[in-house]
Short mmCIF file of C-alpha atoms and ligand atoms in Angstrom, two decimals:
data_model
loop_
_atom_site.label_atom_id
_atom_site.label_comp_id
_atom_site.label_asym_id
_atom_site.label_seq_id
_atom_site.Cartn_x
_atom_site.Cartn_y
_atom_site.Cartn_z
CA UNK A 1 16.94 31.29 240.01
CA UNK A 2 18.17 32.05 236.85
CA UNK A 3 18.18 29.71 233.97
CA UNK A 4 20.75 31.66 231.38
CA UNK A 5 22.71 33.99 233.78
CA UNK A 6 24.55 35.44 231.21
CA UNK A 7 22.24 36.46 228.85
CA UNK A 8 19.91 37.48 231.35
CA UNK A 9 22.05 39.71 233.56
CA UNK A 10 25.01 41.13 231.37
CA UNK A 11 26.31 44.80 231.61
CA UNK A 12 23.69 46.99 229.91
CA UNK A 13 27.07 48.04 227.51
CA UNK A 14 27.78 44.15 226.60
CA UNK A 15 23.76 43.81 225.90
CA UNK A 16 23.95 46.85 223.49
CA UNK A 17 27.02 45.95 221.95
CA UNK A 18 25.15 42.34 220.93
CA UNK A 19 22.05 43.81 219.97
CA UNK A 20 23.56 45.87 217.36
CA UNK A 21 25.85 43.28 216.07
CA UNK A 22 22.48 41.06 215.89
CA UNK A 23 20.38 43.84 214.41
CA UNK A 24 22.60 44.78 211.93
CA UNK A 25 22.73 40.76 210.68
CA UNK A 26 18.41 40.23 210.72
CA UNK A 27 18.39 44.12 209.28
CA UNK A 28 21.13 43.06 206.23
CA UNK A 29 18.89 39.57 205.61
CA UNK A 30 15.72 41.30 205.72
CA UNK A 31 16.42 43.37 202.92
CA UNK A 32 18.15 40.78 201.04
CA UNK A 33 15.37 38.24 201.32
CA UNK A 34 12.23 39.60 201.96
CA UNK A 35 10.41 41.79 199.12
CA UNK A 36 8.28 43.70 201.78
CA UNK A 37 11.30 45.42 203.89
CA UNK A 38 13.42 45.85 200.68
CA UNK A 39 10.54 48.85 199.57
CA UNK A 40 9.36 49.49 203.11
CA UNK A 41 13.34 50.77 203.99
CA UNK A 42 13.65 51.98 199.95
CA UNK A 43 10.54 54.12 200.74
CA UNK A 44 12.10 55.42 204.06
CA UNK A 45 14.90 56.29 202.12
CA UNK A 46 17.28 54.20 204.60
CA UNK A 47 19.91 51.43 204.07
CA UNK A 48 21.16 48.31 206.39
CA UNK A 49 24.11 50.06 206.29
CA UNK A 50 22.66 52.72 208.07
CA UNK A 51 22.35 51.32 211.34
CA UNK A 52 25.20 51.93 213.18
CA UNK A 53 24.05 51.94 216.83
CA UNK A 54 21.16 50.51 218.71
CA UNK A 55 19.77 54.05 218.37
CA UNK A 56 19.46 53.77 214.91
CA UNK A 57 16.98 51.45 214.81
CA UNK A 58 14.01 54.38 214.94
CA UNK A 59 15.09 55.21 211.33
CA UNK A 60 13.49 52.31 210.05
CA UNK A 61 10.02 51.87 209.21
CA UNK A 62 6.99 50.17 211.36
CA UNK A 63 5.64 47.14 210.29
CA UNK A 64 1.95 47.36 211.61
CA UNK A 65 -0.41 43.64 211.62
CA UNK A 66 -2.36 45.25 208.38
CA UNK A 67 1.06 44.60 206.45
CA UNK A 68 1.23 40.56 208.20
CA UNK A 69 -2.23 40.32 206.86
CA UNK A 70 -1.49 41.43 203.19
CA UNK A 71 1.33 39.09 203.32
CA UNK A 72 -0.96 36.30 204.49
CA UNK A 73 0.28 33.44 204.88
CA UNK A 74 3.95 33.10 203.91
CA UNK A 75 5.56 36.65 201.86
CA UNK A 76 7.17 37.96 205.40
CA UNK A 77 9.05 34.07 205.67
CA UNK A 78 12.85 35.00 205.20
CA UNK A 79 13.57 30.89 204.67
CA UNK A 80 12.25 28.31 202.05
CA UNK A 81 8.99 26.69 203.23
CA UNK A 82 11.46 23.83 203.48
CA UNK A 83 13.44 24.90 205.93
CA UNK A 84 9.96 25.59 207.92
CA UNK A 85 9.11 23.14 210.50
CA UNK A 86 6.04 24.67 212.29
CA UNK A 87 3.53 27.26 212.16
CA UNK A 88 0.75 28.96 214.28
CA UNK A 89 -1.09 31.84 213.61
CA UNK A 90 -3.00 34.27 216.11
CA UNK A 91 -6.81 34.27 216.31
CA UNK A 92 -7.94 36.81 213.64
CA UNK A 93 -10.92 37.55 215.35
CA UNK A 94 -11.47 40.60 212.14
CA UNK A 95 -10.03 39.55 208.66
CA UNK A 96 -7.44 36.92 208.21
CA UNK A 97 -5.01 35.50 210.86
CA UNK A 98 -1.62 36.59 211.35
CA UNK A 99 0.78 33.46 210.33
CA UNK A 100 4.15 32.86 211.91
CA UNK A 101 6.57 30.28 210.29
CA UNK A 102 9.77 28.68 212.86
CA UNK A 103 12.75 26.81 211.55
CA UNK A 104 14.39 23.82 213.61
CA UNK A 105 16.65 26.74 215.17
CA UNK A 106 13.73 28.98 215.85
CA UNK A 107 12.03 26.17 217.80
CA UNK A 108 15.01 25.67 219.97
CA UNK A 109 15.82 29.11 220.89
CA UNK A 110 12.07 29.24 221.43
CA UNK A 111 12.17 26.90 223.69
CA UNK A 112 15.64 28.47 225.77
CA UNK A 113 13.45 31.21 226.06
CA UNK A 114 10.88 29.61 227.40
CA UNK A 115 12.92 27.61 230.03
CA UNK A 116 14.14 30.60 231.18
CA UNK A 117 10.29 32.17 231.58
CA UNK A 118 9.46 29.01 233.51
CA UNK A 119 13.19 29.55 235.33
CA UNK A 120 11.93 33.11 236.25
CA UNK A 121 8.34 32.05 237.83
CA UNK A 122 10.47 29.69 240.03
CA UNK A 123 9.82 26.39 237.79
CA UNK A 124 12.61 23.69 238.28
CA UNK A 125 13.15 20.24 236.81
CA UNK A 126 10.91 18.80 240.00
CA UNK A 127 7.80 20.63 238.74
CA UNK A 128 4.41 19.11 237.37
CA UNK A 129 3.50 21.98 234.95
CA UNK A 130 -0.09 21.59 234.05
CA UNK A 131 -0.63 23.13 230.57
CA UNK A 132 -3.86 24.64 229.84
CA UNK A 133 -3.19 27.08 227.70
CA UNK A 134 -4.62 25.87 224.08
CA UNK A 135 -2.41 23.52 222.09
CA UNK A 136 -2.70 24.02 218.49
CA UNK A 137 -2.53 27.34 216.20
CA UNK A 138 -2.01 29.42 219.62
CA UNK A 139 1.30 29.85 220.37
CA UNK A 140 0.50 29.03 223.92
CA UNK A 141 -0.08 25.41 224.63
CA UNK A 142 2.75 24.02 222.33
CA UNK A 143 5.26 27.17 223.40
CA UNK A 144 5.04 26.30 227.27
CA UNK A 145 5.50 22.55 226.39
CA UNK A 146 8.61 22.77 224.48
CA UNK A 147 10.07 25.28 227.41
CA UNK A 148 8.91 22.91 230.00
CA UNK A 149 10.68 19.83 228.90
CA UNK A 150 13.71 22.15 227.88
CA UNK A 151 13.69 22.95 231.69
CA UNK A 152 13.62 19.31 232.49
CA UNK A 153 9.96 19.48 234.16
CA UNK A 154 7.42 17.20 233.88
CA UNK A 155 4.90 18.79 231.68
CA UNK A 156 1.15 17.96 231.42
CA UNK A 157 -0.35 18.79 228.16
CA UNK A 158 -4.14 19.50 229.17
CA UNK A 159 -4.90 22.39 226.81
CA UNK A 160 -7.59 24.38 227.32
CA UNK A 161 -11.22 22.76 228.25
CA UNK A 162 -12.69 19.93 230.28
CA UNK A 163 -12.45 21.79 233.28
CA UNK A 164 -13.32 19.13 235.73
CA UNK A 165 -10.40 16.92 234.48
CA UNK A 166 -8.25 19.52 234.66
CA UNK A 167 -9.27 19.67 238.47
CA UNK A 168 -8.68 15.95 238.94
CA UNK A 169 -5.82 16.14 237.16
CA UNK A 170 -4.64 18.96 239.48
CA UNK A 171 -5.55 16.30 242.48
CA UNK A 172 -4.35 12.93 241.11
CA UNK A 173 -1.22 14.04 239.33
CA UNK A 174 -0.30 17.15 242.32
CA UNK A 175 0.71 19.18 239.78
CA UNK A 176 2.45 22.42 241.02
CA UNK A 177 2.87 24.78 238.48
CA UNK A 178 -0.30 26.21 236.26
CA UNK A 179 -0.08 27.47 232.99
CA UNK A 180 -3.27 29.03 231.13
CA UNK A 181 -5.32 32.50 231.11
CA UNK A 182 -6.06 34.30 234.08
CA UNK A 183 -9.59 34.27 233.53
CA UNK A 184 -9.36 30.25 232.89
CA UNK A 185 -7.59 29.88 236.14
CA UNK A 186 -10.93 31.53 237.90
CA UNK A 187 -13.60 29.47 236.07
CA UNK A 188 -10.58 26.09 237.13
CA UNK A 189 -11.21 27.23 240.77
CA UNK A 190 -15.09 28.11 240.41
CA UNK A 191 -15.51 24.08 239.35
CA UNK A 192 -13.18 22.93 241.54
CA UNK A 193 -15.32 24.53 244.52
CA UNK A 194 -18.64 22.83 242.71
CA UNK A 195 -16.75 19.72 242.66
CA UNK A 196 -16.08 19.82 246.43
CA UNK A 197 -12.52 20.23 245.96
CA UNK A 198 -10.70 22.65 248.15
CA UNK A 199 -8.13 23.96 245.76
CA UNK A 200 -6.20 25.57 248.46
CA UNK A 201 -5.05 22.73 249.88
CA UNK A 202 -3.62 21.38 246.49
CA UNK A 203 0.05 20.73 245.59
CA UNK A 204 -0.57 23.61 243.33
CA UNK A 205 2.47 26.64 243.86
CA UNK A 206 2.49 29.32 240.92
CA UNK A 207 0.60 30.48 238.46
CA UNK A 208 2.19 31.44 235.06
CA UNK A 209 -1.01 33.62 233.39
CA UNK A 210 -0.94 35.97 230.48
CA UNK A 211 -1.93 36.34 227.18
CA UNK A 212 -4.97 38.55 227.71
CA UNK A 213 -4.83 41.83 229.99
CA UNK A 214 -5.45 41.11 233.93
CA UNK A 215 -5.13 43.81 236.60
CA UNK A 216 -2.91 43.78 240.08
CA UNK A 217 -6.43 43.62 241.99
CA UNK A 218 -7.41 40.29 239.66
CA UNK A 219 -3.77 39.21 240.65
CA UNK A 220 -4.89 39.78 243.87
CA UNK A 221 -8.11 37.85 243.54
CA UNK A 222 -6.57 34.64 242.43
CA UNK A 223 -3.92 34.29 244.69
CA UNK A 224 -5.92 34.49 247.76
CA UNK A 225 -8.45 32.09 246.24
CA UNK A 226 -6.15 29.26 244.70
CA UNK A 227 -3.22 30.02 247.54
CA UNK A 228 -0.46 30.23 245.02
CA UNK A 229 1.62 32.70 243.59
CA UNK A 230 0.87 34.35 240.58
CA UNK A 231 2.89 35.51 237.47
CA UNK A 232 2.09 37.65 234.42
CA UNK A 233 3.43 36.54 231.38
CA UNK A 234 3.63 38.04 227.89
CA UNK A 235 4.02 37.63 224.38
CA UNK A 236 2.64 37.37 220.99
CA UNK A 237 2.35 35.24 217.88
CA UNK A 238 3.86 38.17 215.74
CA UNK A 239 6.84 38.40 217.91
CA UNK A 240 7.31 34.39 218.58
CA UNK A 241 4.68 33.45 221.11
CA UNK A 242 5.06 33.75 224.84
CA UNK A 243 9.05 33.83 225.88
CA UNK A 244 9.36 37.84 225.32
CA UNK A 245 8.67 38.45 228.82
CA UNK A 246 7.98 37.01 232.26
CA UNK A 247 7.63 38.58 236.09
CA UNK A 248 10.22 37.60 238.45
CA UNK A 249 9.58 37.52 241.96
CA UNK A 250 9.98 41.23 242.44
CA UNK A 251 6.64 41.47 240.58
CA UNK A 252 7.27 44.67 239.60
CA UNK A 253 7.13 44.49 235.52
CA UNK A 254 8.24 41.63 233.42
CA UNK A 255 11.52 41.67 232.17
CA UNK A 256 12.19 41.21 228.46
CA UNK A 257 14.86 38.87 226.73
CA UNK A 258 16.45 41.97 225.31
CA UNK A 259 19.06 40.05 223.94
CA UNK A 260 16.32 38.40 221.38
CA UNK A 261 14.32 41.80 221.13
CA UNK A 262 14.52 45.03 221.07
CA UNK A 263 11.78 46.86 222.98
CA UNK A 264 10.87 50.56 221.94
CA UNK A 265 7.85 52.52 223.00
CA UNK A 266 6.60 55.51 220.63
CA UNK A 267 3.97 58.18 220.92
CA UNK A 268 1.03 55.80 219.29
CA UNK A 269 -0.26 58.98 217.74
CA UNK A 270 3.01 60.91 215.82
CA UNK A 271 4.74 56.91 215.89
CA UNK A 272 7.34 59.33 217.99
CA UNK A 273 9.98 57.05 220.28
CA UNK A 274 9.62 57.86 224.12
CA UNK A 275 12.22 57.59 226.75
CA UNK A 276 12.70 54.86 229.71
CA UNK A 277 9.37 55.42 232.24
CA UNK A 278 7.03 57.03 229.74
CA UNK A 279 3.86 55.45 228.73
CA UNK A 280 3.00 54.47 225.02
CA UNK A 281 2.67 51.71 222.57
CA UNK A 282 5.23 48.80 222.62
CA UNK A 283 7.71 48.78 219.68
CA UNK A 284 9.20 45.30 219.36
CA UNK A 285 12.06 43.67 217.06
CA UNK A 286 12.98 39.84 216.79
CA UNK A 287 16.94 40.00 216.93
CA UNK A 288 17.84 35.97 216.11
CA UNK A 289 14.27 35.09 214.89
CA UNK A 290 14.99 32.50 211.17
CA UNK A 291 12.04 31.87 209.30
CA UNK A 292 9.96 35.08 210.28
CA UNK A 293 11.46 38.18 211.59
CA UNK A 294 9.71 41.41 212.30
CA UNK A 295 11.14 44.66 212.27
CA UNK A 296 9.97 47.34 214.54
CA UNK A 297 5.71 45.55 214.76
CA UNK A 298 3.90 47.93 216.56
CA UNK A 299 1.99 45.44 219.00
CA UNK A 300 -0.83 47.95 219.90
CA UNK A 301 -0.28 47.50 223.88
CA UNK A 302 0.01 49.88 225.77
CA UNK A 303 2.91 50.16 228.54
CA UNK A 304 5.51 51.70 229.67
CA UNK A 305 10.14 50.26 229.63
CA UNK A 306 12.10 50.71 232.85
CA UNK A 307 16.05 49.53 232.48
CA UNK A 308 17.21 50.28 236.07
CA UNK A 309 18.72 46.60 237.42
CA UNK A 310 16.29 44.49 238.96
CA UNK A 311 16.63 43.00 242.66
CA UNK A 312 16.66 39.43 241.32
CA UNK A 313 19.91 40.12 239.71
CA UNK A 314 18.66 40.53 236.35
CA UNK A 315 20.04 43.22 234.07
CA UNK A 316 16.93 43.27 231.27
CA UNK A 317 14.53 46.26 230.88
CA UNK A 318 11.38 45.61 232.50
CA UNK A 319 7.92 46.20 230.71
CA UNK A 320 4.54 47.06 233.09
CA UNK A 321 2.01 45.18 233.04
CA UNK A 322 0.07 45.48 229.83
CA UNK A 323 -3.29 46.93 230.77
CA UNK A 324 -4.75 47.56 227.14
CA UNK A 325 -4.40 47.54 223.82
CA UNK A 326 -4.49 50.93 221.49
CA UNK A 327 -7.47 48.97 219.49
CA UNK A 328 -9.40 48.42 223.29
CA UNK A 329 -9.31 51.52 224.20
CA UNK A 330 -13.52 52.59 224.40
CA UNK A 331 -14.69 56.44 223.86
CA UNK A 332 -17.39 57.52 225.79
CA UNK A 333 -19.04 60.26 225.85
CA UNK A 334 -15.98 61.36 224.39
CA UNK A 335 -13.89 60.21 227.63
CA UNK A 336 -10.99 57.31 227.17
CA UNK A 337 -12.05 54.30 228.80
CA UNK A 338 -9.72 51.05 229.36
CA UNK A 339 -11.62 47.87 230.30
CA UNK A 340 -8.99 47.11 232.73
CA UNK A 341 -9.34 50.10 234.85
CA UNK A 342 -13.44 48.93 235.20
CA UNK A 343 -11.79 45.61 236.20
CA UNK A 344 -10.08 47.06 239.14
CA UNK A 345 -12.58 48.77 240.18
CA UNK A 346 -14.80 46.02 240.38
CA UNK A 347 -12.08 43.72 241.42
CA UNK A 348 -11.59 45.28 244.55
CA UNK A 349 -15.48 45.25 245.55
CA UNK A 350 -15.54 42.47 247.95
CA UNK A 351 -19.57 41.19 247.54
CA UNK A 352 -19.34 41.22 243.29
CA UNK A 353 -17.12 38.21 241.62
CA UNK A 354 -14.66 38.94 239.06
CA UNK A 355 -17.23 37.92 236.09
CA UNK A 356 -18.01 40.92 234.08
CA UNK A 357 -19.22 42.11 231.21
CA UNK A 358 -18.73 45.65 229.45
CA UNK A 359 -21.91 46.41 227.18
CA UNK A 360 -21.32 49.66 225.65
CA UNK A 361 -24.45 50.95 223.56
CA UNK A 362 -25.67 53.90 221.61
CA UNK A 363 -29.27 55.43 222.97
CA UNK A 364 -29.93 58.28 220.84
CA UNK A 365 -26.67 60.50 220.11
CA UNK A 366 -25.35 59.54 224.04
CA UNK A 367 -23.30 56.52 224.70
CA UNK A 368 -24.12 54.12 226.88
CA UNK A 369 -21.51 52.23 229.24
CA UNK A 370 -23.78 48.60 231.11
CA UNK A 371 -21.52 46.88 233.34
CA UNK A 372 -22.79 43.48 234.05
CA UNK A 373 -21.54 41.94 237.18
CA UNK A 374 -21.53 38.85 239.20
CA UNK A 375 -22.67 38.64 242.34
CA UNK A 376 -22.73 35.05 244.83
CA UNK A 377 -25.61 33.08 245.83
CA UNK A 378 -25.91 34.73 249.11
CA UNK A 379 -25.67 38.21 247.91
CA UNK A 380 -27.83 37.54 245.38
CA UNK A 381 -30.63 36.24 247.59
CA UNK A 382 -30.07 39.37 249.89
CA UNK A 383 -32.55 42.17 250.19
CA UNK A 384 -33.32 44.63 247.34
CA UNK A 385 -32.02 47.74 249.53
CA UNK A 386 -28.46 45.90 249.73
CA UNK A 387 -28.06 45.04 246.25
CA UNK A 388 -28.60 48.91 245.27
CA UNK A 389 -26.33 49.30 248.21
CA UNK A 390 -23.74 47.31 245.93
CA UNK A 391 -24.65 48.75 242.31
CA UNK A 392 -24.21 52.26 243.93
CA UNK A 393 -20.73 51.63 244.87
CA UNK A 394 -19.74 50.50 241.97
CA UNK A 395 -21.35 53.29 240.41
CA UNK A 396 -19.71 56.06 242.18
CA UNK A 397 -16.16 54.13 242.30
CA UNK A 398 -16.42 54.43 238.21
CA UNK A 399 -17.24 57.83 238.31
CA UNK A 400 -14.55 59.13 240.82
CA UNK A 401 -12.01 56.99 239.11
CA UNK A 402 -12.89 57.65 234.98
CA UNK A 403 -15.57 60.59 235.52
CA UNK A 404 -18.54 59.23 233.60
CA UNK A 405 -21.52 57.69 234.90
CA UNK A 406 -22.03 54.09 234.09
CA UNK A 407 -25.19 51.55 234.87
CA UNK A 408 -24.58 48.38 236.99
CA UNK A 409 -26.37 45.53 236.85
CA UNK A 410 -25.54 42.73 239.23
CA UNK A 411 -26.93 39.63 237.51
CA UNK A 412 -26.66 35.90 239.05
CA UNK A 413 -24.17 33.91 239.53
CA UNK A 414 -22.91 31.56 236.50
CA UNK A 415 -25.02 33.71 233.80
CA UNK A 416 -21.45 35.58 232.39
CA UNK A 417 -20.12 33.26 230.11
CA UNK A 418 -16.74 31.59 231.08
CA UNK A 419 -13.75 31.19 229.06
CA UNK A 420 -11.05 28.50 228.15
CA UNK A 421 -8.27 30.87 226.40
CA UNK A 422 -8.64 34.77 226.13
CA UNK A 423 -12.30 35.99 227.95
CA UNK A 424 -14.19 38.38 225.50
CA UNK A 425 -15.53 41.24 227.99
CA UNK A 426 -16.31 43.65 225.67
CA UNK A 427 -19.47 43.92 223.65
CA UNK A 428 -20.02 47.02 221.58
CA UNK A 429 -23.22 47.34 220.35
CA UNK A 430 -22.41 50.79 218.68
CA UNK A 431 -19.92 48.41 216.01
CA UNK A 432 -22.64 46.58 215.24
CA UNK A 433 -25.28 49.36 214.06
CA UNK A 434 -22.79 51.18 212.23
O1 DLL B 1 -1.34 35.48 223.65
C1 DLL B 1 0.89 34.58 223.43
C2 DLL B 1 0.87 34.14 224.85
C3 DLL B 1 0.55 32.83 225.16
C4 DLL B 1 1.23 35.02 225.86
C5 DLL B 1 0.55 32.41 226.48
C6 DLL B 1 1.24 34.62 227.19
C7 DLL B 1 0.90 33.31 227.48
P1 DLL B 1 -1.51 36.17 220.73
O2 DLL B 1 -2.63 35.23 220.73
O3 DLL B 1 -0.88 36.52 219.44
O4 DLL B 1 -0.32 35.60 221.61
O5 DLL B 1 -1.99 37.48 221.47
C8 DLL B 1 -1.10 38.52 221.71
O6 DLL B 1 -2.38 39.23 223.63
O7 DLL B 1 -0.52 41.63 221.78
C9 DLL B 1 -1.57 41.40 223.97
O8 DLL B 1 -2.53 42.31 223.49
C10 DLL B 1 -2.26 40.23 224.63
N1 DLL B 1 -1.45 39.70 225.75
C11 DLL B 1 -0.61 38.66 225.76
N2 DLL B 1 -0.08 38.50 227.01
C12 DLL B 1 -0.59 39.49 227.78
C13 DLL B 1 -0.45 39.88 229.14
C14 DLL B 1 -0.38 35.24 222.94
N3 DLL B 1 0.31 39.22 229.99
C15 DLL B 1 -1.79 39.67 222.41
N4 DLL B 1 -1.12 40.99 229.55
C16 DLL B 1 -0.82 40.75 222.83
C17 DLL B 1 -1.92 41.69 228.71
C18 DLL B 1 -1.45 40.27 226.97
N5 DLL B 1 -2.10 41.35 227.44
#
């Protein structure tokens, strides 16, 4: 199904021909209203008037989340505060947040968007959508909602937390549809089993999960043990929240509402753009955002545009599945390491469970790369000899797959700390001695 067919499958021609028409409008009103892109374009030596096809866009400047933060809260806000009718921010786990304002018409077409996300992961008016992503400054809980009751669905507002009611809930309401974190859905099913409730048997259909990086093997993982289908979905606080891109059920990349962004990738190093296929960091501009538009943010993930038409009829570039961030990428021993390809490693060993932690350390001058890992109850009772069986498997899949040598240590079950939202997998103990 397709909630907005014609803004969702138009000729790639028609879809250029309204981006630039919109572009030109947000580029004019940027520099009109909005002290920040008046010098950032004035430095660049370029003019609104300058932009006269879609192409054109990589002659204006980035805007990178350093510049949001010097504009913290409100200088990037192209509308009076009131005009404003909501705002969220993003975590800010270093320095301050990144704050994004919405007008009444931003939370509308926020909320088309979103109906036609839910649309795309087969959600229909019948649906019970359980909501567990957090409601609040996230974009995620309150973003799903307003999509959800666009659609006509029945939406259940759980947020994040209080895992066993979200499992009754689950039960008692049948809900159908889950919204939340990938690695929230795991620690949902891990209760559910200590509760004696056999999750597989539940109403429950599709899973809509995003907003931290997951691998296909993780995909894998979850839709064996919850029996449902699951979706990746994207988006950020910068850009509007989720809504800039969804899988449909080719699951082969998530297509992007091109006719509200425009999606570039560049060379993150020379800031370069890159053709269709190629692999870099995702360039993205809000086309009919109000209160807080962003020209050409450079979102730090990593991934990779592909435009040919999609099987499900729909005529928007797809993105791959984001599997890091430019910031998450780890050095070591002077080799490029991306947490997610140590996920799918360890993903795909059958006797470890998908709790991990990445410990990376400095011992003397040489780096030094711990992976924690899960292991069941069973496993974990087993013999000595089999559980070095296990770490040396791991060990050697690392090696053939990123060439460096890494320890494994397969700890008990329930001793990795679980998450509600985004999981933190990382520690890097070489940050904090420096
Ligand atoms: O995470 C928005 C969101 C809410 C997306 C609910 C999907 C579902 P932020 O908190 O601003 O916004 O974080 C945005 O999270 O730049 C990516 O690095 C990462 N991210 C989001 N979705 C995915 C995904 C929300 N599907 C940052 N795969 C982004 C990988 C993702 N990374």
């Amino acid at each position: 199904m397709i909630w907005n067919e014609k803004y969702e499958s138009m000729s790639r021609n028609d879809l250029e021909e309204l981006q630039l028409t919109r572009l030109q409008a947000v580029i004019r009103k940027v520099y009109d209203k909005i002290p920040f892109y008046k010098k950032s374009f004035d430095k660049a030596g370029v003019k609104p008037t300058d932009i006269r096809t879609i192409k054109d866009i990589s002659k204006l400047p980035f805007i990178t989340k350093a510049d949001l933060r010097e504009s913290y809260p409100f200088d990037l806000f192209a509308e009076p505060m009131s005009d404003i009718v909501r705002i969220h921010s993003s975590s800010g786990t270093t320095g301050k947040p990144v704050v994004a304002g919405y007008t009444r018409k931003d939370i509308d077409m926020w909320a088309e968007l979103m109906a036609r996300t839910l649309v795309c992961a087969t959600a229909t008016r019948d649906d019970i959508i359980q909501n567990s992503y957090g409601y609040g400054l996230f974009t995620g809980g309150l973003g799903v909602h307003y999509g959800a009751e666009k659609l006509g669905a029945t939406v259940v507002p759980t947020s994040g937390g209080n895992t066993k009611r979200q499992v009754m809930i689950m039960q008692d309401f049948g809900s159908n549809i889950l919204t939340a974190t990938p690695s929230y859905v795991l620690y949902i099913a891990e209760v559910a089993a200590e509760m004696g409730v056999d999750i597989k048997e539940l109403p429950l259909r599709v899973g809509i999960l995003g907003a931290e990086p997951w691998s296909d093997s993780m995909r894998d993982e979850i839709e064996e043990k919850l029996n449902i289908d699951a979706r990746d979905i994207y988006g950020l606080t910068e850009v509007i929240g989720p809504g800039v891109s969804i899988e449909c059920e080719e699951k082969n990349g998530l297509h992007i509402f091109e006719d509200h962004f425009v999606a570039e990738i560049i060379n993150p190093e020379t800031g370069e753009p890159l053709p269709y296929g190629e692999t870099g960091e995702l360039v993205l501009t809000s086309l009919t955002k109000e209160a807080f538009p962003v020209i050409r943010f450079r979102t730090k993930d990593i991934t990779s545009l592909h435009p040919e038409k999609c099987k499900c009829g729909r005529t928007i570039v797809r993105m791959k599945r984001v599997t890091g961030r430019t910031d998450d990428m780890l050095i070591i021993r002077g080799v490029n390491v991306f947490p997610s390809q140590i996920e799918s490693v360890l993903v795909a060993v059958e006797e470890v469970e998908p709790h991990y932690e990445i410990v990376v350390d400095r011992v003397g001058h040489l780096d030094d790369l711990l992976l924690r890992v899960e292991v069941n109850e069973q496993i974990f009772s087993d013999e000595v000899r089999k559980l070095e069986a296990i770490q040396g498997k791991i060990q050697d899949e690392i090696e053939s797959l990123l060439g460096i040598s890494v320890k494994v240590q397969l700890v008990e079950p329930k001793t990795i700390a679980r998450s509600e939202g985004k999981a933190k997998r990382v520690r890097d103990l070489r940050k904090e001695k420096e």
